[in-house]
PDB file of C-alpha atoms in Angstrom:
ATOM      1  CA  UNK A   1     -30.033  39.770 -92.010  1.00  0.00           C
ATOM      2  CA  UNK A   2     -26.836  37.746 -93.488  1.00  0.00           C
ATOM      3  CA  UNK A   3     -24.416  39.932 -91.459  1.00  0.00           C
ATOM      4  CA  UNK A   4     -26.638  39.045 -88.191  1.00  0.00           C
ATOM      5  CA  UNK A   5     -26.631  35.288 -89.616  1.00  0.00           C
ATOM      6  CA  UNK A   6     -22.247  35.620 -89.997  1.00  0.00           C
ATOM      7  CA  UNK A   7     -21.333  36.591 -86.669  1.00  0.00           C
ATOM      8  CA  UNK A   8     -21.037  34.410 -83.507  1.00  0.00           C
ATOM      9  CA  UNK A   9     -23.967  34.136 -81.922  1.00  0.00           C
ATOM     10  CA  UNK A  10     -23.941  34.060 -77.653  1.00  0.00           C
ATOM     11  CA  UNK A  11     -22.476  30.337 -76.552  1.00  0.00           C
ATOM     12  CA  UNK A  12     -26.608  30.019 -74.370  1.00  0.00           C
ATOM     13  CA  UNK A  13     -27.922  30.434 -78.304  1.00  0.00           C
ATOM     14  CA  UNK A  14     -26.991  26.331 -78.674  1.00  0.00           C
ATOM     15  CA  UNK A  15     -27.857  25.363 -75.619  1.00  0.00           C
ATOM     16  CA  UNK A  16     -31.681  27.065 -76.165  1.00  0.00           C
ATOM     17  CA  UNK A  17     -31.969  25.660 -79.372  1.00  0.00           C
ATOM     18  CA  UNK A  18     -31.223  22.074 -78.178  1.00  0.00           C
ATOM     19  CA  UNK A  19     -33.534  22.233 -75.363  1.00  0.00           C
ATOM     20  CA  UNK A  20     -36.206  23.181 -78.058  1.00  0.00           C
ATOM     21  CA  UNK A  21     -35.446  20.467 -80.440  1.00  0.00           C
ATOM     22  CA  UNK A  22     -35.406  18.162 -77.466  1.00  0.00           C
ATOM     23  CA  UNK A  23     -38.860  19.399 -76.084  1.00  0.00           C
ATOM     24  CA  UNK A  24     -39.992  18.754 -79.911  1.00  0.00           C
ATOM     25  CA  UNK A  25     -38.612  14.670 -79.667  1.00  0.00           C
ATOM     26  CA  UNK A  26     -39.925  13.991 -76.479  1.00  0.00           C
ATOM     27  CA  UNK A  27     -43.375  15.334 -77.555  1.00  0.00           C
ATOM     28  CA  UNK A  28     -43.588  13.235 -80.555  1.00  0.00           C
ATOM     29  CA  UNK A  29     -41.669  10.190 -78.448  1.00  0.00           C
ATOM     30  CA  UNK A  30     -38.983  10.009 -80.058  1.00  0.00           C
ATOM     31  CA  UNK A  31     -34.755  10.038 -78.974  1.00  0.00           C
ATOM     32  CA  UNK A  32     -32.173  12.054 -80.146  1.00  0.00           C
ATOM     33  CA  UNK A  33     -28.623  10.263 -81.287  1.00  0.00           C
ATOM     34  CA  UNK A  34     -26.719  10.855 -84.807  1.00  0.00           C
ATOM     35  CA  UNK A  35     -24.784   7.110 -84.328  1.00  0.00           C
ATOM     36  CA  UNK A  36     -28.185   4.965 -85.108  1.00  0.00           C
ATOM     37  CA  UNK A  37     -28.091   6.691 -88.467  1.00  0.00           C
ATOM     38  CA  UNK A  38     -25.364   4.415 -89.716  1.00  0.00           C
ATOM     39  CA  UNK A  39     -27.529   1.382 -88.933  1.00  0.00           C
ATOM     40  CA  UNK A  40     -30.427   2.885 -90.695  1.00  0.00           C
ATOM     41  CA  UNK A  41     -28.406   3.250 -93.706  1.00  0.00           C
ATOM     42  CA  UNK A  42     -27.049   0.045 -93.701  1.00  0.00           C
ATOM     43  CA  UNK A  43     -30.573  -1.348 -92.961  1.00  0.00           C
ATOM     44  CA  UNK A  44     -31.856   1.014 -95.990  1.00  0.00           C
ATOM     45  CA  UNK A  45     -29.410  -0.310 -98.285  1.00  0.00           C
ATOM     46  CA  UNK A  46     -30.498  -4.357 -97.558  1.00  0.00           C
ATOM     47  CA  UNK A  47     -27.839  -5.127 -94.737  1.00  0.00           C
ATOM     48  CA  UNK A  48     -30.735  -6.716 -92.733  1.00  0.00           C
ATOM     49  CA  UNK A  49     -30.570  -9.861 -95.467  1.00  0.00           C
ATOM     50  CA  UNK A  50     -27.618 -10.602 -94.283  1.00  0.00           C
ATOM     51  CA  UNK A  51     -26.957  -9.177 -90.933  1.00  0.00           C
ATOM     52  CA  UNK A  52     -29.493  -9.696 -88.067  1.00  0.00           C
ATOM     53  CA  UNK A  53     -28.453  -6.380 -86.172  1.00  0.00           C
ATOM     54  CA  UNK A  54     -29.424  -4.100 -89.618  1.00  0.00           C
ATOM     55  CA  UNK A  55     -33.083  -6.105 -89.715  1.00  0.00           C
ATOM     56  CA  UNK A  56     -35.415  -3.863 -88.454  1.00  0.00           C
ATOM     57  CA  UNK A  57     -38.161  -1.425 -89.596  1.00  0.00           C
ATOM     58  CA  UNK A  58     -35.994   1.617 -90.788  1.00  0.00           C
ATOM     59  CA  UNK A  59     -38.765   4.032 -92.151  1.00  0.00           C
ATOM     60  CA  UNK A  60     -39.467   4.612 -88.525  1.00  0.00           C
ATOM     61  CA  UNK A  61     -36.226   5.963 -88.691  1.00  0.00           C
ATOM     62  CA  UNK A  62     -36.953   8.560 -91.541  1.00  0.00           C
ATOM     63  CA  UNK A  63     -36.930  11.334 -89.451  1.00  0.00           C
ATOM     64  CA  UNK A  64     -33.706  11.045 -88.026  1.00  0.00           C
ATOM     65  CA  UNK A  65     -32.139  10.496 -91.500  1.00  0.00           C
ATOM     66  CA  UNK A  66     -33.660  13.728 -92.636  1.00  0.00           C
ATOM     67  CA  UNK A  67     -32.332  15.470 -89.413  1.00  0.00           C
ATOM     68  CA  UNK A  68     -28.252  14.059 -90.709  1.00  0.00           C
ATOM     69  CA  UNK A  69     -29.196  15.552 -94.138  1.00  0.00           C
ATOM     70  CA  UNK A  70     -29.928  19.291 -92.596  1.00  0.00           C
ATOM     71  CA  UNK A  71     -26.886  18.915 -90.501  1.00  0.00           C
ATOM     72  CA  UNK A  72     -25.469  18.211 -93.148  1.00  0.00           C
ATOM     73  CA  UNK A  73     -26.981  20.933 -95.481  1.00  0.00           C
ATOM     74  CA  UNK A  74     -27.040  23.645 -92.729  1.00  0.00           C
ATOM     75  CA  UNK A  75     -23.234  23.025 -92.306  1.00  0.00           C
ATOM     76  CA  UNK A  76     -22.024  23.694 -95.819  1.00  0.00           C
ATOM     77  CA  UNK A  77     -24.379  26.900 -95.426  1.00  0.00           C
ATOM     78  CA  UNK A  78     -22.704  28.112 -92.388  1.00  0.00           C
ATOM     79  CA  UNK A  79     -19.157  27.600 -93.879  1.00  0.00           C
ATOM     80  CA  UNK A  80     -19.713  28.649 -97.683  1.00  0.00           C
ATOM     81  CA  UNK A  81     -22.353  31.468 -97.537  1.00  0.00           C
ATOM     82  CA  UNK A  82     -22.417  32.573 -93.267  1.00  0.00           C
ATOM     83  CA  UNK A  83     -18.295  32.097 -92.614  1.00  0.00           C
ATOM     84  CA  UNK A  84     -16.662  35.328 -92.499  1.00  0.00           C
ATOM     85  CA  UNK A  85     -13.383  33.736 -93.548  1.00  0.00           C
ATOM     86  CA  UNK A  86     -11.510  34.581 -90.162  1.00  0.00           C
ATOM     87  CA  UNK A  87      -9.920  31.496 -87.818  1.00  0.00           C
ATOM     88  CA  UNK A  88     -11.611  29.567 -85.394  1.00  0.00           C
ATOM     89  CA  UNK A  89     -11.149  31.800 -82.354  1.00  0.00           C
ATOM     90  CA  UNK A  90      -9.287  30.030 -79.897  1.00  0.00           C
ATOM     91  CA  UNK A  91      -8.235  30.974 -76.142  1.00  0.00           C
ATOM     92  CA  UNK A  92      -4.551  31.133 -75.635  1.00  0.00           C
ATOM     93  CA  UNK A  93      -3.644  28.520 -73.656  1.00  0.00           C
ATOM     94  CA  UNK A  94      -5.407  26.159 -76.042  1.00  0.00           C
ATOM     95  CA  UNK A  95      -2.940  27.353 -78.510  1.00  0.00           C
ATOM     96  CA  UNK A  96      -0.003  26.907 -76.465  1.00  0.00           C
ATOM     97  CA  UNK A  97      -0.933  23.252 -75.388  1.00  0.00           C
ATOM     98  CA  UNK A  98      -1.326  22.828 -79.020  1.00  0.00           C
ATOM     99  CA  UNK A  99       2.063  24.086 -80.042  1.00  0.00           C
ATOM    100  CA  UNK A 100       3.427  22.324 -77.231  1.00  0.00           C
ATOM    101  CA  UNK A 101       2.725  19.342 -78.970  1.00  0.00           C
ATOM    102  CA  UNK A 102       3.628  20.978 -82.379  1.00  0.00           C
ATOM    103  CA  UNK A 103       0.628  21.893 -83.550  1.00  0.00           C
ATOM    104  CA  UNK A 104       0.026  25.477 -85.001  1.00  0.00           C
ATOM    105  CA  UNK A 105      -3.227  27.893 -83.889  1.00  0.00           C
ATOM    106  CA  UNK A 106      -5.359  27.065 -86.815  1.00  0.00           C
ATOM    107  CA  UNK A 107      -5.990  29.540 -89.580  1.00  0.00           C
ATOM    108  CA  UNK A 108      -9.249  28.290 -90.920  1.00  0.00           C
ATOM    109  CA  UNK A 109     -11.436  25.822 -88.761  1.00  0.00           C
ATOM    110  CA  UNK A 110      -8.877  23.109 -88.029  1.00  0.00           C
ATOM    111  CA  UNK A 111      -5.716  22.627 -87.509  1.00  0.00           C
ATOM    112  CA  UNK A 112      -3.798  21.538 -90.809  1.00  0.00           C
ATOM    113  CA  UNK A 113      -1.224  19.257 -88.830  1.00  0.00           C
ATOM    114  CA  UNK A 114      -4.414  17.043 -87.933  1.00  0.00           C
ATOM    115  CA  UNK A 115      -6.850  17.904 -90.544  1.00  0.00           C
ATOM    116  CA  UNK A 116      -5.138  18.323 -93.840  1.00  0.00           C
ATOM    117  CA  UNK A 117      -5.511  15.910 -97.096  1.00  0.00           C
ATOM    118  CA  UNK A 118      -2.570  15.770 -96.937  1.00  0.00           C
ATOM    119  CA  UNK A 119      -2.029  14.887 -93.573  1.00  0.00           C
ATOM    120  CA  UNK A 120      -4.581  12.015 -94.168  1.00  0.00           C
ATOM    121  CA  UNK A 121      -2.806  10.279 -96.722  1.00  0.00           C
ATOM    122  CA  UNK A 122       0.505  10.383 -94.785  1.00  0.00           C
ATOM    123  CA  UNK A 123       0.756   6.614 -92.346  1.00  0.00           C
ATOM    124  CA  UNK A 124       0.523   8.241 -89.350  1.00  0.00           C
ATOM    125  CA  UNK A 125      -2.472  10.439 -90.361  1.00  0.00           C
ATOM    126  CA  UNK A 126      -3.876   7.613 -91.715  1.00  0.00           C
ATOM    127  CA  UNK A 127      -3.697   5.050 -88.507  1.00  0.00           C
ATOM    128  CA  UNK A 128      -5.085   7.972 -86.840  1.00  0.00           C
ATOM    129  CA  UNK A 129      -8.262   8.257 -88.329  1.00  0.00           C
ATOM    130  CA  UNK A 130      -8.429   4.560 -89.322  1.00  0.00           C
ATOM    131  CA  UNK A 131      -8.042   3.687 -85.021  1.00  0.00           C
ATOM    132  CA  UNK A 132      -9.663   7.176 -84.064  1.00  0.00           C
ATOM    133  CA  UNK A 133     -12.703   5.854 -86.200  1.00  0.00           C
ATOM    134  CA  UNK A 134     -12.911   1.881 -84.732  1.00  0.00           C
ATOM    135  CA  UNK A 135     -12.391   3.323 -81.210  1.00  0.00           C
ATOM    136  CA  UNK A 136     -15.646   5.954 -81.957  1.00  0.00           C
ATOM    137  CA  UNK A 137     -17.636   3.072 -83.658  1.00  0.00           C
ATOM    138  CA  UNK A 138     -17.013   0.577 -81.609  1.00  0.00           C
ATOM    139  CA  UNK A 139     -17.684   3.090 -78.347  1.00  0.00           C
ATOM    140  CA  UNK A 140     -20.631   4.607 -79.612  1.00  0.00           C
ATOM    141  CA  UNK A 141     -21.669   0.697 -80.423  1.00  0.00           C
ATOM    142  CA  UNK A 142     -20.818  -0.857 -76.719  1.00  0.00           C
ATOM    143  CA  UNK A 143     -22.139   2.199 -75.098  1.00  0.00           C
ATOM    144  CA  UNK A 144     -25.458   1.832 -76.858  1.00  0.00           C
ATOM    145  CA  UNK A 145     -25.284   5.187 -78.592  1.00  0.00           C
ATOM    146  CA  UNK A 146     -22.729   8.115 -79.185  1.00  0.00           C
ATOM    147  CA  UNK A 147     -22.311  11.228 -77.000  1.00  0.00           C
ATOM    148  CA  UNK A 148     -24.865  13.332 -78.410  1.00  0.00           C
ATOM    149  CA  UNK A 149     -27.827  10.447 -77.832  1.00  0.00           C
ATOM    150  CA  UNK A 150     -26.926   9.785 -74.119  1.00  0.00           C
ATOM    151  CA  UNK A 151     -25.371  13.199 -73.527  1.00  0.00           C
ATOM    152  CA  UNK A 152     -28.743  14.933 -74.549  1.00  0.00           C
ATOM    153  CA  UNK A 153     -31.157  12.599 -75.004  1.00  0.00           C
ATOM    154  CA  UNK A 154     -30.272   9.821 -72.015  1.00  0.00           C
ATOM    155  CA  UNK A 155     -29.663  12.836 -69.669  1.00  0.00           C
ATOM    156  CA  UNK A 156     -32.885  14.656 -70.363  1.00  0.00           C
ATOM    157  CA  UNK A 157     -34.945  11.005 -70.513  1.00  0.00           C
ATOM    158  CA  UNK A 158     -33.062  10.534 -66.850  1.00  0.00           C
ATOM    159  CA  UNK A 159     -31.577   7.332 -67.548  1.00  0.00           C
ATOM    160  CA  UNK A 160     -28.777   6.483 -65.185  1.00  0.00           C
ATOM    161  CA  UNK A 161     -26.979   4.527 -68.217  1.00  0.00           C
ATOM    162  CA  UNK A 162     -26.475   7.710 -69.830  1.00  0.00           C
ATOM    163  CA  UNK A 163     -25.569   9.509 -67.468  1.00  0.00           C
ATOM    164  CA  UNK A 164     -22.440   6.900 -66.994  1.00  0.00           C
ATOM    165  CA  UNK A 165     -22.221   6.759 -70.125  1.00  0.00           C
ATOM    166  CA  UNK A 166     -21.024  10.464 -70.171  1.00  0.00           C
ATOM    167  CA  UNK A 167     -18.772  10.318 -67.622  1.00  0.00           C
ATOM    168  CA  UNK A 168     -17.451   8.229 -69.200  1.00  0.00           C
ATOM    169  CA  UNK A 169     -16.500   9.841 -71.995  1.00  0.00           C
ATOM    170  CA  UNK A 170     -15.560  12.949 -70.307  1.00  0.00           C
ATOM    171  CA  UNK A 171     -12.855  10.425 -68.134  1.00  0.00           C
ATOM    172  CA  UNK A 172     -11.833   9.055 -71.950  1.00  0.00           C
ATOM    173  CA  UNK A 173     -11.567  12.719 -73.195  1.00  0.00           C
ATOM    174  CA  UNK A 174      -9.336  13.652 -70.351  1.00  0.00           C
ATOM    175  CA  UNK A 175      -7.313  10.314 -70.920  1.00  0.00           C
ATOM    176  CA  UNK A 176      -6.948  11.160 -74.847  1.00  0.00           C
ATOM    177  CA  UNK A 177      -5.835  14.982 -74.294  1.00  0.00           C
ATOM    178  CA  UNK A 178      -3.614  14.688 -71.756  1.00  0.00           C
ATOM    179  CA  UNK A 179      -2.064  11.207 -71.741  1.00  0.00           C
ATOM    180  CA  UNK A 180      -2.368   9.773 -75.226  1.00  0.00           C
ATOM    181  CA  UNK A 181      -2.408  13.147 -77.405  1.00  0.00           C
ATOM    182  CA  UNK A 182       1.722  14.130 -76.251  1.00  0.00           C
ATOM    183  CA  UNK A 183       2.151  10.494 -76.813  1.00  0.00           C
ATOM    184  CA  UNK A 184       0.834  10.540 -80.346  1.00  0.00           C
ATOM    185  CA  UNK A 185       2.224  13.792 -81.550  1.00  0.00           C
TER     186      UNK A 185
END
């Protein structure tokens, strides 16, 4: 059973287990989205005294929390116990655009050039993630949700906002790889 667990499943395997977990929310009513999490928190941890936007009910918001947790859980499963050690198998091309911009094909998950402590600590690194993070906050903010909540959850509810909302992030991921990635590295 492990060695079944290890290998890489079929890319549909995903997509089937979404569409069940989505058949599950819209049963019980509820909407799928990991970026509300972050105002639950805050809300859990008194924010709401303070801040109008973080006063609301956030028990009804339990659920969700516990879904970040097992996310959370099942992903340091999958990459301490289920990982067979090998690199992220990438196509070709993807690692020739990457070494075009001087990035090696990675040898664990990531890429260390982007991903390392190291690499984090360094100015660069660190404006990265510290502008990568506002521009992901503040998007997932003004959009009223992140990718996965309108990408999944908008899309499968039919609400036109979504679905704009995910063009538009495809249109910003085209923008970021191909016009502001060679700019950055």
């Amino acid at each position: 059973m492990l060695e079944f667990l290890s290998q890489p499943w079929p890319w549909y395997t995903s997509g089937i287990v979404i569409s069940l977990v989505m058949l599950v929310l819209l049963f019980f009513g509820k909407s799928f989205g990991f970026s509300a999490n972050l105002r639950t928190i805050c809300s859990a941890c008194g924010a709401g005294k303070t801040v109008k936007f973080f006063d609301f009910d956030w028990r009804s918001q339990t659920w969700n929390l516990l879904f970040l947790v097992g996310a959370i859980i099942g992903g340091f499963i999958a990459s301490e116990f289920l990982s067979n050690g090998e690199a992220v198998q990438i196509s070709q091309a993807t690692i020739q655009d990457l070494s075009a911009l001087g990035i090696s094909a990675p040898e664990g998950i990531q890429p260390e050039e982007i991903f390392s402590l190291e690499n984090a600590f360094s100015l660069k690194g660190f404006l990265i993630l510290l502008l990568g993070g506002f521009a992901v906050g503040f998007g997932a903010r003004y959009a009223g949700g992140c990718t996965s909540g309108h990408a999944i959850s908008g899309i499968s509810n039919l609400q036109l906002p979504s679905l704009i909302a995910v063009i538009g992030f495809f249109i910003g991921g085209l923008i970021t790889t191909f016009v502001l990635m060679p700019l950055i590295f």
